[in-house]
Every structure is written in C-alpha cells, then in structure tokens.
Amino acid sequence: MRITFATAPGSESRPNEDFVLASPRAALVLDGAGGPSELGSGCVHGTPWYVENLGTRVMDLLITHPGISLADALSQGISQATALHADTCDLQNPGSPSSTVVVLREHEQRLDYLVLSDTVLVLDGPDGIRQLADRRVDEIGPEIRDRMNQFRPGTPEHQAERLKLVTEQRRLRNRPGGHWVAATAPEAAYQALTGSLPIGDVGQAALLSDGAARYVDFELGGWPDLMT
C-alpha cells in the first residue's frame, strides 16, 4: 500500500488528540475524546497520551501477529493501554480518555477493516465509493443536541447544553443500548464494524476522523470530491 497522511489539532489552544500510524501493510487512525475540562477524566496523563499508547500497541500486534483479527488486536491493545495507567488513574471515571478507531490491513490478498464509533472509512473501487461509520453515539440525547444547536458555539448557553450531552454520552458509554469506544473495556472492540474485501475491489481508501469527514457532512462536496 502507498500511504500518505495529514493531521492537525482542532484548536491551536489544545494539543492534537488524533493519532495516525502506518506500516507497509496496515494503517490506523484514532480520534481521541478528552471531553470538557469541567467534567474531569480521572486520568493524569490525558487523551494524547492514551491514543498514542493505544495506537502503538495495536500496530505492534498487527505487525508481530500477522494473522490476528483486527478486533482481537484492538481488544488486546485496549487491555495493554489500560494496564499502563491502572495504578495511577481512576479507570472507573466515566470520562477516562477514550478514542474512536479505524484500521485497514492488507493480509493474504484481502483488505480487512475495523471501524469503531464515528471515525469513517471510505473505500473507492470498481463498483464505486462506499463509506462506513458507526453512528450510535449520534443517537444519544437528541433533545439535548437540538437545544445545544440553538445556541452559537462558545456561548455559555451552548456550553451548558454541551456538558449535559457529554454527561449523557458518558453514562451510556460501552453499555448495551448505548455506544462503544476504545477506553478501558476490551470488549468494546467486538462492537466495531468489521469486514474483509478482495484487495482488487479497492483502488484507494481514506481513514478519516469525524472532523475530516465533515467536508461531506457540511455539504462542501460529496465522497468522490473528498477522495479526489
């Protein structure tokens, strides 16, 4: 595979919570979620530390165990990353650093993929473009989201509703009927969207954070335009 990437923080005032890593046969993108500082996380390290350690361990497993399933690699990576701060941080805190995940891996003339939460995988092949994302988090607190969107970002009213929305999302994180992300629960890996395609069915692919996918969400262009 020929791989190129770009990443930047969402705000100059905050560190980059995204992480990208690639090998000759695999690529992954993690979009970390630290949450509002007012709610706390129980972690002394922070989200950039978490996504870097999780992503590095998942890639190490993909390299050293070429036949491992992507879900198993993510599950074991979550366990390993969790163990790194089990003695220093409150892992029972519902705001413990978390991350969405998308992985693409070439193996035995096939492309295996995994998408956990609202990162986006776009696949472009002879039959056209298809995109995959797990949007369960968007189904949580719709009435809170509607109220929040009535206010301009940065206003006290918008922030108050945002705190309510994040609190509700955290309450339902990694629970049946809620939404699933990489955090402290290894079983979340098995809630991801996974699949495998013949390598000839894909000409190019894009692994995107939800922020990068907003090019389409905000109707600046379609998926073909984004891929171009």
mmCIF file with all atom_site columns, C-alpha atoms in Angstrom:
data_model
loop_
_atom_site.group_PDB
_atom_site.id
_atom_site.type_symbol
_atom_site.label_atom_id
_atom_site.label_alt_id
_atom_site.label_comp_id
_atom_site.label_asym_id
_atom_site.label_entity_id
_atom_site.label_seq_id
_atom_site.pdbx_PDB_ins_code
_atom_site.Cartn_x
_atom_site.Cartn_y
_atom_site.Cartn_z
_atom_site.occupancy
_atom_site.B_iso_or_equiv
_atom_site.pdbx_formal_charge
_atom_site.auth_seq_id
_atom_site.auth_comp_id
_atom_site.auth_asym_id
_atom_site.auth_atom_id
_atom_site.pdbx_PDB_model_num
ATOM 1   C CA . MET A 1 1   ? 0.000   0.000   0.000  1.00 0.00 ? 1   MET A CA 1
ATOM 2   C CA . ARG A 1 2   ? 1.061   3.589   -0.646 1.00 0.00 ? 2   ARG A CA 1
ATOM 3   C CA . ILE A 1 3   ? 0.116   5.671   2.381  1.00 0.00 ? 3   ILE A CA 1
ATOM 4   C CA . THR A 1 4   ? 0.014   9.418   2.961  1.00 0.00 ? 4   THR A CA 1
ATOM 5   C CA . PHE A 1 5   ? -1.458  11.261  5.927  1.00 0.00 ? 5   PHE A CA 1
ATOM 6   C CA . ALA A 1 6   ? -2.124  14.651  7.473  1.00 0.00 ? 6   ALA A CA 1
ATOM 7   C CA . THR A 1 7   ? -3.360  15.623  10.915 1.00 0.00 ? 7   THR A CA 1
ATOM 8   C CA . ALA A 1 8   ? -3.849  18.832  12.893 1.00 0.00 ? 8   ALA A CA 1
ATOM 9   C CA . PRO A 1 9   ? -5.462  19.778  16.205 1.00 0.00 ? 9   PRO A CA 1
ATOM 10  C CA . GLY A 1 10  ? -8.994  21.105  16.125 1.00 0.00 ? 10  GLY A CA 1
ATOM 11  C CA . SER A 1 11  ? -7.854  24.207  18.019 1.00 0.00 ? 11  SER A CA 1
ATOM 12  C CA . GLU A 1 12  ? -4.486  25.911  18.378 1.00 0.00 ? 12  GLU A CA 1
ATOM 13  C CA . SER A 1 13  ? -5.143  26.179  22.110 1.00 0.00 ? 13  SER A CA 1
ATOM 14  C CA . ARG A 1 14  ? -5.364  22.401  22.616 1.00 0.00 ? 14  ARG A CA 1
ATOM 15  C CA . PRO A 1 15  ? -2.990  19.512  21.851 1.00 0.00 ? 15  PRO A CA 1
ATOM 16  C CA . ASN A 1 16  ? -3.804  17.186  18.976 1.00 0.00 ? 16  ASN A CA 1
ATOM 17  C CA . GLU A 1 17  ? -5.965  14.314  20.249 1.00 0.00 ? 17  GLU A CA 1
ATOM 18  C CA . ASP A 1 18  ? -5.768  12.384  16.957 1.00 0.00 ? 18  ASP A CA 1
ATOM 19  C CA . PHE A 1 19  ? -3.153  9.744   16.204 1.00 0.00 ? 19  PHE A CA 1
ATOM 20  C CA . VAL A 1 20  ? -2.170  8.111   12.922 1.00 0.00 ? 20  VAL A CA 1
ATOM 21  C CA . LEU A 1 21  ? 0.259   5.247   12.380 1.00 0.00 ? 21  LEU A CA 1
ATOM 22  C CA . ALA A 1 22  ? 1.096   3.067   9.394  1.00 0.00 ? 22  ALA A CA 1
ATOM 23  C CA . SER A 1 23  ? 3.232   0.116   8.377  1.00 0.00 ? 23  SER A CA 1
ATOM 24  C CA . PRO A 1 24  ? 3.743   -1.224  4.851  1.00 0.00 ? 24  PRO A CA 1
ATOM 25  C CA . ARG A 1 25  ? 0.574   -3.330  5.231  1.00 0.00 ? 25  ARG A CA 1
ATOM 26  C CA . ALA A 1 26  ? -1.612  -1.527  7.738  1.00 0.00 ? 26  ALA A CA 1
ATOM 27  C CA . ALA A 1 27  ? -2.841  1.905   8.757  1.00 0.00 ? 27  ALA A CA 1
ATOM 28  C CA . LEU A 1 28  ? -4.865  3.162   11.693 1.00 0.00 ? 28  LEU A CA 1
ATOM 29  C CA . VAL A 1 29  ? -6.410  6.435   12.786 1.00 0.00 ? 29  VAL A CA 1
ATOM 30  C CA . LEU A 1 30  ? -7.521  7.167   16.345 1.00 0.00 ? 30  LEU A CA 1
ATOM 31  C CA . ASP A 1 31  ? -9.674  10.181  17.171 1.00 0.00 ? 31  ASP A CA 1
ATOM 32  C CA . GLY A 1 32  ? -9.328  10.799  20.890 1.00 0.00 ? 32  GLY A CA 1
ATOM 33  C CA . ALA A 1 33  ? -12.077 12.165  23.114 1.00 0.00 ? 33  ALA A CA 1
ATOM 34  C CA . GLY A 1 34  ? -10.929 14.064  26.165 1.00 0.00 ? 34  GLY A CA 1
ATOM 35  C CA . GLY A 1 35  ? -14.179 15.879  26.859 1.00 0.00 ? 35  GLY A CA 1
ATOM 36  C CA . PRO A 1 36  ? -14.820 19.201  28.602 1.00 0.00 ? 36  PRO A CA 1
ATOM 37  C CA . SER A 1 37  ? -12.365 20.004  31.365 1.00 0.00 ? 37  SER A CA 1
ATOM 38  C CA . GLU A 1 38  ? -15.259 20.867  33.672 1.00 0.00 ? 38  GLU A CA 1
ATOM 39  C CA . LEU A 1 39  ? -16.273 17.198  33.846 1.00 0.00 ? 39  LEU A CA 1
ATOM 40  C CA . GLY A 1 40  ? -12.833 15.732  34.576 1.00 0.00 ? 40  GLY A CA 1
ATOM 41  C CA . SER A 1 41  ? -11.388 12.434  33.383 1.00 0.00 ? 41  SER A CA 1
ATOM 42  C CA . GLY A 1 42  ? -9.738  10.790  36.373 1.00 0.00 ? 42  GLY A CA 1
ATOM 43  C CA . CYS A 1 43  ? -6.555  10.417  34.275 1.00 0.00 ? 43  CYS A CA 1
ATOM 44  C CA . VAL A 1 44  ? -3.311  12.260  34.997 1.00 0.00 ? 44  VAL A CA 1
ATOM 45  C CA . HIS A 1 45  ? -1.916  11.599  31.505 1.00 0.00 ? 45  HIS A CA 1
ATOM 46  C CA . GLY A 1 46  ? -4.516  12.978  29.107 1.00 0.00 ? 46  GLY A CA 1
ATOM 47  C CA . THR A 1 47  ? -6.032  11.941  25.807 1.00 0.00 ? 47  THR A CA 1
ATOM 48  C CA . PRO A 1 48  ? -2.963  12.424  23.530 1.00 0.00 ? 48  PRO A CA 1
ATOM 49  C CA . TRP A 1 49  ? -1.031  10.028  25.789 1.00 0.00 ? 49  TRP A CA 1
ATOM 50  C CA . TYR A 1 50  ? -3.838  7.489   25.618 1.00 0.00 ? 50  TYR A CA 1
ATOM 51  C CA . VAL A 1 51  ? -4.306  7.492   21.838 1.00 0.00 ? 51  VAL A CA 1
ATOM 52  C CA . GLU A 1 52  ? -0.550  7.266   21.225 1.00 0.00 ? 52  GLU A CA 1
ATOM 53  C CA . ASN A 1 53  ? -0.154  4.304   23.562 1.00 0.00 ? 53  ASN A CA 1
ATOM 54  C CA . LEU A 1 54  ? -3.262  2.513   22.297 1.00 0.00 ? 54  LEU A CA 1
ATOM 55  C CA . GLY A 1 55  ? -2.419  3.056   18.642 1.00 0.00 ? 55  GLY A CA 1
ATOM 56  C CA . THR A 1 56  ? 1.179   1.953   19.092 1.00 0.00 ? 56  THR A CA 1
ATOM 57  C CA . ARG A 1 57  ? 0.155   -1.266  20.827 1.00 0.00 ? 57  ARG A CA 1
ATOM 58  C CA . VAL A 1 58  ? -2.482  -2.148  18.249 1.00 0.00 ? 58  VAL A CA 1
ATOM 59  C CA . MET A 1 59  ? 0.015   -1.639  15.419 1.00 0.00 ? 59  MET A CA 1
ATOM 60  C CA . ASP A 1 60  ? 2.629   -3.708  17.249 1.00 0.00 ? 60  ASP A CA 1
ATOM 61  C CA . LEU A 1 61  ? 0.152   -6.586  17.473 1.00 0.00 ? 61  LEU A CA 1
ATOM 62  C CA . LEU A 1 62  ? -0.690  -6.308  13.771 1.00 0.00 ? 62  LEU A CA 1
ATOM 63  C CA . ILE A 1 63  ? 2.996   -6.465  12.867 1.00 0.00 ? 63  ILE A CA 1
ATOM 64  C CA . THR A 1 64  ? 4.077   -9.221  15.253 1.00 0.00 ? 64  THR A CA 1
ATOM 65  C CA . HIS A 1 65  ? 0.945   -11.353 14.777 1.00 0.00 ? 65  HIS A CA 1
ATOM 66  C CA . PRO A 1 66  ? 0.096   -11.018 11.066 1.00 0.00 ? 66  PRO A CA 1
ATOM 67  C CA . GLY A 1 67  ? -2.931  -13.324 11.236 1.00 0.00 ? 67  GLY A CA 1
ATOM 68  C CA . ILE A 1 68  ? -4.573  -11.735 14.281 1.00 0.00 ? 68  ILE A CA 1
ATOM 69  C CA . SER A 1 69  ? -8.083  -10.439 13.738 1.00 0.00 ? 69  SER A CA 1
ATOM 70  C CA . LEU A 1 70  ? -8.444  -6.668  13.893 1.00 0.00 ? 70  LEU A CA 1
ATOM 71  C CA . ALA A 1 71  ? -10.960 -6.956  16.736 1.00 0.00 ? 71  ALA A CA 1
ATOM 72  C CA . ASP A 1 72  ? -8.575  -9.129  18.750 1.00 0.00 ? 72  ASP A CA 1
ATOM 73  C CA . ALA A 1 73  ? -5.724  -6.693  18.121 1.00 0.00 ? 73  ALA A CA 1
ATOM 74  C CA . LEU A 1 74  ? -7.843  -3.771  19.302 1.00 0.00 ? 74  LEU A CA 1
ATOM 75  C CA . SER A 1 75  ? -9.145  -5.656  22.329 1.00 0.00 ? 75  SER A CA 1
ATOM 76  C CA . GLN A 1 76  ? -5.647  -6.648  23.418 1.00 0.00 ? 76  GLN A CA 1
ATOM 77  C CA . GLY A 1 77  ? -4.383  -3.136  22.714 1.00 0.00 ? 77  GLY A CA 1
ATOM 78  C CA . ILE A 1 78  ? -7.085  -1.677  24.967 1.00 0.00 ? 78  ILE A CA 1
ATOM 79  C CA . SER A 1 79  ? -6.112  -4.105  27.735 1.00 0.00 ? 79  SER A CA 1
ATOM 80  C CA . GLN A 1 80  ? -2.437  -3.190  27.409 1.00 0.00 ? 80  GLN A CA 1
ATOM 81  C CA . ALA A 1 81  ? -3.064  0.562   27.323 1.00 0.00 ? 81  ALA A CA 1
ATOM 82  C CA . THR A 1 82  ? -5.402  0.293   30.311 1.00 0.00 ? 82  THR A CA 1
ATOM 83  C CA . ALA A 1 83  ? -2.771  -1.575  32.315 1.00 0.00 ? 83  ALA A CA 1
ATOM 84  C CA . LEU A 1 84  ? -0.300  1.273   31.768 1.00 0.00 ? 84  LEU A CA 1
ATOM 85  C CA . HIS A 1 85  ? -2.281  3.667   33.954 1.00 0.00 ? 85  HIS A CA 1
ATOM 86  C CA . ALA A 1 86  ? -4.264  1.332   36.192 1.00 0.00 ? 86  ALA A CA 1
ATOM 87  C CA . ASP A 1 87  ? -2.049  2.235   39.171 1.00 0.00 ? 87  ASP A CA 1
ATOM 88  C CA . THR A 1 88  ? -2.098  5.984   38.640 1.00 0.00 ? 88  THR A CA 1
ATOM 89  C CA . CYS A 1 89  ? -5.563  6.880   37.355 1.00 0.00 ? 89  CYS A CA 1
ATOM 90  C CA . ASP A 1 90  ? -9.222  6.386   38.212 1.00 0.00 ? 90  ASP A CA 1
ATOM 91  C CA . LEU A 1 91  ? -10.292 3.988   35.471 1.00 0.00 ? 91  LEU A CA 1
ATOM 92  C CA . GLN A 1 92  ? -13.834 3.874   36.862 1.00 0.00 ? 92  GLN A CA 1
ATOM 93  C CA . ASN A 1 93  ? -14.300 7.517   35.950 1.00 0.00 ? 93  ASN A CA 1
ATOM 94  C CA . PRO A 1 94  ? -16.816 7.676   33.059 1.00 0.00 ? 94  PRO A CA 1
ATOM 95  C CA . GLY A 1 95  ? -14.642 10.336  31.415 1.00 0.00 ? 95  GLY A CA 1
ATOM 96  C CA . SER A 1 96  ? -11.474 8.239   31.278 1.00 0.00 ? 96  SER A CA 1
ATOM 97  C CA . PRO A 1 97  ? -9.748  9.068   27.956 1.00 0.00 ? 97  PRO A CA 1
ATOM 98  C CA . SER A 1 98  ? -11.328 7.276   25.019 1.00 0.00 ? 98  SER A CA 1
ATOM 99  C CA . SER A 1 99  ? -10.954 7.072   21.272 1.00 0.00 ? 99  SER A CA 1
ATOM 100 C CA . THR A 1 100 ? -12.729 6.143   18.102 1.00 0.00 ? 100 THR A CA 1
ATOM 101 C CA . VAL A 1 101 ? -10.724 3.785   15.853 1.00 0.00 ? 101 VAL A CA 1
ATOM 102 C CA . VAL A 1 102 ? -10.452 2.888   12.184 1.00 0.00 ? 102 VAL A CA 1
ATOM 103 C CA . VAL A 1 103 ? -7.982  0.270   10.924 1.00 0.00 ? 103 VAL A CA 1
ATOM 104 C CA . LEU A 1 104 ? -7.198  -1.058  7.447  1.00 0.00 ? 104 LEU A CA 1
ATOM 105 C CA . ARG A 1 105 ? -4.880  -4.044  6.963  1.00 0.00 ? 105 ARG A CA 1
ATOM 106 C CA . GLU A 1 106 ? -3.674  -5.941  3.887  1.00 0.00 ? 106 GLU A CA 1
ATOM 107 C CA . HIS A 1 107 ? -3.466  -9.684  4.526  1.00 0.00 ? 107 HIS A CA 1
ATOM 108 C CA . GLU A 1 108 ? -3.394  -12.619 2.113  1.00 0.00 ? 108 GLU A CA 1
ATOM 109 C CA . GLN A 1 109 ? -4.664  -10.627 -0.863 1.00 0.00 ? 109 GLN A CA 1
ATOM 110 C CA . ARG A 1 110 ? -7.521  -9.154  1.138  1.00 0.00 ? 110 ARG A CA 1
ATOM 111 C CA . LEU A 1 111 ? -8.173  -5.867  2.887  1.00 0.00 ? 111 LEU A CA 1
ATOM 112 C CA . ASP A 1 112 ? -9.502  -6.244  6.417  1.00 0.00 ? 112 ASP A CA 1
ATOM 113 C CA . TYR A 1 113 ? -11.152 -3.261  8.094  1.00 0.00 ? 113 TYR A CA 1
ATOM 114 C CA . LEU A 1 114 ? -12.439 -2.227  11.503 1.00 0.00 ? 114 LEU A CA 1
ATOM 115 C CA . VAL A 1 115 ? -14.433 0.891   12.370 1.00 0.00 ? 115 VAL A CA 1
ATOM 116 C CA . LEU A 1 116 ? -15.295 1.698   15.995 1.00 0.00 ? 116 LEU A CA 1
ATOM 117 C CA . SER A 1 117 ? -17.586 4.680   16.630 1.00 0.00 ? 117 SER A CA 1
ATOM 118 C CA . ASP A 1 118 ? -17.748 7.696   14.330 1.00 0.00 ? 118 ASP A CA 1
ATOM 119 C CA . THR A 1 119 ? -14.422 7.547   12.561 1.00 0.00 ? 119 THR A CA 1
ATOM 120 C CA . VAL A 1 120 ? -15.100 6.989   8.863  1.00 0.00 ? 120 VAL A CA 1
ATOM 121 C CA . LEU A 1 121 ? -13.688 4.515   6.352  1.00 0.00 ? 121 LEU A CA 1
ATOM 122 C CA . VAL A 1 122 ? -14.153 5.375   2.692  1.00 0.00 ? 122 VAL A CA 1
ATOM 123 C CA . LEU A 1 123 ? -13.447 2.675   0.112  1.00 0.00 ? 123 LEU A CA 1
ATOM 124 C CA . ASP A 1 124 ? -13.166 3.515   -3.584 1.00 0.00 ? 124 ASP A CA 1
ATOM 125 C CA . GLY A 1 125 ? -13.212 0.652   -6.060 1.00 0.00 ? 125 GLY A CA 1
ATOM 126 C CA . PRO A 1 126 ? -14.558 -0.501  -9.424 1.00 0.00 ? 126 PRO A CA 1
ATOM 127 C CA . ASP A 1 127 ? -18.120 -0.581  -8.066 1.00 0.00 ? 127 ASP A CA 1
ATOM 128 C CA . GLY A 1 128 ? -17.948 2.963   -6.748 1.00 0.00 ? 128 GLY A CA 1
ATOM 129 C CA . ILE A 1 129 ? -17.493 4.532   -3.336 1.00 0.00 ? 129 ILE A CA 1
ATOM 130 C CA . ARG A 1 130 ? -18.808 3.181   -0.049 1.00 0.00 ? 130 ARG A CA 1
ATOM 131 C CA . GLN A 1 131 ? -18.338 4.651   3.405  1.00 0.00 ? 131 GLN A CA 1
ATOM 132 C CA . LEU A 1 132 ? -18.648 3.045   6.808  1.00 0.00 ? 132 LEU A CA 1
ATOM 133 C CA . ALA A 1 133 ? -19.097 4.624   10.247 1.00 0.00 ? 133 ALA A CA 1
ATOM 134 C CA . ASP A 1 134 ? -20.755 3.622   13.499 1.00 0.00 ? 134 ASP A CA 1
ATOM 135 C CA . ARG A 1 135 ? -23.111 6.483   14.383 1.00 0.00 ? 135 ARG A CA 1
ATOM 136 C CA . ARG A 1 136 ? -24.645 5.105   17.587 1.00 0.00 ? 136 ARG A CA 1
ATOM 137 C CA . VAL A 1 137 ? -23.218 7.993   19.585 1.00 0.00 ? 137 VAL A CA 1
ATOM 138 C CA . ASP A 1 138 ? -25.315 10.400  17.498 1.00 0.00 ? 138 ASP A CA 1
ATOM 139 C CA . GLU A 1 139 ? -28.486 8.671   18.699 1.00 0.00 ? 139 GLU A CA 1
ATOM 140 C CA . ILE A 1 140 ? -27.847 9.653   22.320 1.00 0.00 ? 140 ILE A CA 1
ATOM 141 C CA . GLY A 1 141 ? -29.531 12.735  23.790 1.00 0.00 ? 141 GLY A CA 1
ATOM 142 C CA . PRO A 1 142 ? -31.204 14.061  20.615 1.00 0.00 ? 142 PRO A CA 1
ATOM 143 C CA . GLU A 1 143 ? -33.278 16.567  22.586 1.00 0.00 ? 143 GLU A CA 1
ATOM 144 C CA . ILE A 1 144 ? -30.142 17.890  24.315 1.00 0.00 ? 144 ILE A CA 1
ATOM 145 C CA . ARG A 1 145 ? -28.347 18.133  20.971 1.00 0.00 ? 145 ARG A CA 1
ATOM 146 C CA . ASP A 1 146 ? -31.282 20.063  19.479 1.00 0.00 ? 146 ASP A CA 1
ATOM 147 C CA . ARG A 1 147 ? -31.202 22.574  22.340 1.00 0.00 ? 147 ARG A CA 1
ATOM 148 C CA . MET A 1 148 ? -27.422 22.901  22.078 1.00 0.00 ? 148 MET A CA 1
ATOM 149 C CA . ASN A 1 149 ? -27.620 23.635  18.358 1.00 0.00 ? 149 ASN A CA 1
ATOM 150 C CA . GLN A 1 150 ? -29.936 26.560  19.029 1.00 0.00 ? 150 GLN A CA 1
ATOM 151 C CA . PHE A 1 151 ? -27.007 28.455  20.536 1.00 0.00 ? 151 PHE A CA 1
ATOM 152 C CA . ARG A 1 152 ? -23.826 29.727  18.953 1.00 0.00 ? 152 ARG A CA 1
ATOM 153 C CA . PRO A 1 153 ? -20.707 27.701  19.876 1.00 0.00 ? 153 PRO A CA 1
ATOM 154 C CA . GLY A 1 154 ? -18.698 29.446  22.556 1.00 0.00 ? 154 GLY A CA 1
ATOM 155 C CA . THR A 1 155 ? -21.698 30.955  24.320 1.00 0.00 ? 155 THR A CA 1
ATOM 156 C CA . PRO A 1 156 ? -22.467 29.975  27.935 1.00 0.00 ? 156 PRO A CA 1
ATOM 157 C CA . GLU A 1 157 ? -25.801 28.520  26.807 1.00 0.00 ? 157 GLU A CA 1
ATOM 158 C CA . HIS A 1 158 ? -24.163 26.289  24.207 1.00 0.00 ? 158 HIS A CA 1
ATOM 159 C CA . GLN A 1 159 ? -21.539 25.102  26.683 1.00 0.00 ? 159 GLN A CA 1
ATOM 160 C CA . ALA A 1 160 ? -24.157 24.296  29.337 1.00 0.00 ? 160 ALA A CA 1
ATOM 161 C CA . GLU A 1 161 ? -26.042 22.047  26.916 1.00 0.00 ? 161 GLU A CA 1
ATOM 162 C CA . ARG A 1 162 ? -22.790 20.506  25.675 1.00 0.00 ? 162 ARG A CA 1
ATOM 163 C CA . LEU A 1 163 ? -21.901 19.475  29.220 1.00 0.00 ? 163 LEU A CA 1
ATOM 164 C CA . LYS A 1 164 ? -25.308 17.824  29.567 1.00 0.00 ? 164 LYS A CA 1
ATOM 165 C CA . LEU A 1 165 ? -24.816 15.966  26.269 1.00 0.00 ? 165 LEU A CA 1
ATOM 166 C CA . VAL A 1 166 ? -21.339 14.703  27.157 1.00 0.00 ? 166 VAL A CA 1
ATOM 167 C CA . THR A 1 167 ? -22.574 13.589  30.578 1.00 0.00 ? 167 THR A CA 1
ATOM 168 C CA . GLU A 1 168 ? -25.332 11.556  28.930 1.00 0.00 ? 168 GLU A CA 1
ATOM 169 C CA . GLN A 1 169 ? -22.904 10.075  26.394 1.00 0.00 ? 169 GLN A CA 1
ATOM 170 C CA . ARG A 1 170 ? -20.549 9.053   29.181 1.00 0.00 ? 170 ARG A CA 1
ATOM 171 C CA . ARG A 1 171 ? -23.406 7.438   31.116 1.00 0.00 ? 171 ARG A CA 1
ATOM 172 C CA . LEU A 1 172 ? -24.142 5.189   28.119 1.00 0.00 ? 172 LEU A CA 1
ATOM 173 C CA . ARG A 1 173 ? -20.543 4.610   27.016 1.00 0.00 ? 173 ARG A CA 1
ATOM 174 C CA . ASN A 1 174 ? -19.625 0.971   26.421 1.00 0.00 ? 174 ASN A CA 1
ATOM 175 C CA . ARG A 1 175 ? -23.018 -0.301  27.523 1.00 0.00 ? 175 ARG A CA 1
ATOM 176 C CA . PRO A 1 176 ? -25.651 -2.317  25.630 1.00 0.00 ? 176 PRO A CA 1
ATOM 177 C CA . GLY A 1 177 ? -28.090 0.105   24.086 1.00 0.00 ? 177 GLY A CA 1
ATOM 178 C CA . GLY A 1 178 ? -25.515 2.901   24.215 1.00 0.00 ? 178 GLY A CA 1
ATOM 179 C CA . HIS A 1 179 ? -22.390 3.474   22.167 1.00 0.00 ? 179 HIS A CA 1
ATOM 180 C CA . TRP A 1 180 ? -18.952 1.885   22.080 1.00 0.00 ? 180 TRP A CA 1
ATOM 181 C CA . VAL A 1 181 ? -15.464 3.396   22.018 1.00 0.00 ? 181 VAL A CA 1
ATOM 182 C CA . ALA A 1 182 ? -11.936 2.328   22.919 1.00 0.00 ? 182 ALA A CA 1
ATOM 183 C CA . ALA A 1 183 ? -11.396 3.280   26.573 1.00 0.00 ? 183 ALA A CA 1
ATOM 184 C CA . THR A 1 184 ? -10.985 0.782   29.402 1.00 0.00 ? 184 THR A CA 1
ATOM 185 C CA . ALA A 1 185 ? -13.330 -2.014  28.223 1.00 0.00 ? 185 ALA A CA 1
ATOM 186 C CA . PRO A 1 186 ? -11.596 -4.530  25.908 1.00 0.00 ? 186 PRO A CA 1
ATOM 187 C CA . GLU A 1 187 ? -14.969 -5.959  24.873 1.00 0.00 ? 187 GLU A CA 1
ATOM 188 C CA . ALA A 1 188 ? -15.756 -2.722  23.029 1.00 0.00 ? 188 ALA A CA 1
ATOM 189 C CA . ALA A 1 189 ? -13.524 -3.950  20.191 1.00 0.00 ? 189 ALA A CA 1
ATOM 190 C CA . TYR A 1 190 ? -16.082 -6.624  19.340 1.00 0.00 ? 190 TYR A CA 1
ATOM 191 C CA . GLN A 1 191 ? -18.794 -3.998  18.839 1.00 0.00 ? 191 GLN A CA 1
ATOM 192 C CA . ALA A 1 192 ? -16.887 -2.467  15.919 1.00 0.00 ? 192 ALA A CA 1
ATOM 193 C CA . LEU A 1 193 ? -17.892 -2.748  12.281 1.00 0.00 ? 193 LEU A CA 1
ATOM 194 C CA . THR A 1 194 ? -15.550 -5.291  10.687 1.00 0.00 ? 194 THR A CA 1
ATOM 195 C CA . GLY A 1 195 ? -15.184 -6.937  7.319  1.00 0.00 ? 195 GLY A CA 1
ATOM 196 C CA . SER A 1 196 ? -12.853 -8.099  4.581  1.00 0.00 ? 196 SER A CA 1
ATOM 197 C CA . LEU A 1 197 ? -12.702 -7.455  0.840  1.00 0.00 ? 197 LEU A CA 1
ATOM 198 C CA . PRO A 1 198 ? -10.611 -8.842  -2.013 1.00 0.00 ? 198 PRO A CA 1
ATOM 199 C CA . ILE A 1 199 ? -7.750  -6.416  -2.497 1.00 0.00 ? 199 ILE A CA 1
ATOM 200 C CA . GLY A 1 200 ? -8.744  -5.944  -6.128 1.00 0.00 ? 200 GLY A CA 1
ATOM 201 C CA . ASP A 1 201 ? -12.084 -4.483  -5.064 1.00 0.00 ? 201 ASP A CA 1
ATOM 202 C CA . VAL A 1 202 ? -10.429 -1.383  -3.582 1.00 0.00 ? 202 VAL A CA 1
ATOM 203 C CA . GLY A 1 203 ? -8.384  1.127   -5.554 1.00 0.00 ? 203 GLY A CA 1
ATOM 204 C CA . GLN A 1 204 ? -7.951  3.656   -2.781 1.00 0.00 ? 204 GLN A CA 1
ATOM 205 C CA . ALA A 1 205 ? -9.200  4.180   0.749  1.00 0.00 ? 205 ALA A CA 1
ATOM 206 C CA . ALA A 1 206 ? -9.419  7.018   3.260  1.00 0.00 ? 206 ALA A CA 1
ATOM 207 C CA . LEU A 1 207 ? -9.353  6.659   7.041  1.00 0.00 ? 207 LEU A CA 1
ATOM 208 C CA . LEU A 1 208 ? -10.948 9.793   8.476  1.00 0.00 ? 208 LEU A CA 1
ATOM 209 C CA . SER A 1 209 ? -11.696 11.329  11.830 1.00 0.00 ? 209 SER A CA 1
ATOM 210 C CA . ASP A 1 210 ? -15.250 12.640  12.090 1.00 0.00 ? 210 ASP A CA 1
ATOM 211 C CA . GLY A 1 211 ? -13.738 16.114  11.747 1.00 0.00 ? 211 GLY A CA 1
ATOM 212 C CA . ALA A 1 212 ? -12.203 15.276  8.376  1.00 0.00 ? 212 ALA A CA 1
ATOM 213 C CA . ALA A 1 213 ? -15.489 13.718  7.230  1.00 0.00 ? 213 ALA A CA 1
ATOM 214 C CA . ARG A 1 214 ? -17.318 16.990  7.900  1.00 0.00 ? 214 ARG A CA 1
ATOM 215 C CA . TYR A 1 215 ? -16.316 18.057  4.385  1.00 0.00 ? 215 TYR A CA 1
ATOM 216 C CA . VAL A 1 216 ? -19.255 15.883  3.318  1.00 0.00 ? 216 VAL A CA 1
ATOM 217 C CA . ASP A 1 217 ? -21.421 16.430  6.426  1.00 0.00 ? 217 ASP A CA 1
ATOM 218 C CA . PHE A 1 218 ? -21.322 20.189  5.833  1.00 0.00 ? 218 PHE A CA 1
ATOM 219 C CA . GLU A 1 219 ? -22.182 19.635  2.143  1.00 0.00 ? 219 GLU A CA 1
ATOM 220 C CA . LEU A 1 220 ? -18.992 21.171  0.812  1.00 0.00 ? 220 LEU A CA 1
ATOM 221 C CA . GLY A 1 221 ? -18.826 18.240  -1.608 1.00 0.00 ? 221 GLY A CA 1
ATOM 222 C CA . GLY A 1 222 ? -19.603 14.553  -1.963 1.00 0.00 ? 222 GLY A CA 1
ATOM 223 C CA . TRP A 1 223 ? -17.499 11.491  -1.236 1.00 0.00 ? 223 TRP A CA 1
ATOM 224 C CA . PRO A 1 224 ? -15.995 11.457  -4.766 1.00 0.00 ? 224 PRO A CA 1
ATOM 225 C CA . ASP A 1 225 ? -14.910 15.078  -4.275 1.00 0.00 ? 225 ASP A CA 1
ATOM 226 C CA . LEU A 1 226 ? -13.376 14.242  -0.911 1.00 0.00 ? 226 LEU A CA 1
ATOM 227 C CA . MET A 1 227 ? -11.446 11.314  -2.354 1.00 0.00 ? 227 MET A CA 1
ATOM 228 C CA . THR A 1 228 ? -10.167 13.491  -5.228 1.00 0.00 ? 228 THR A CA 1
#
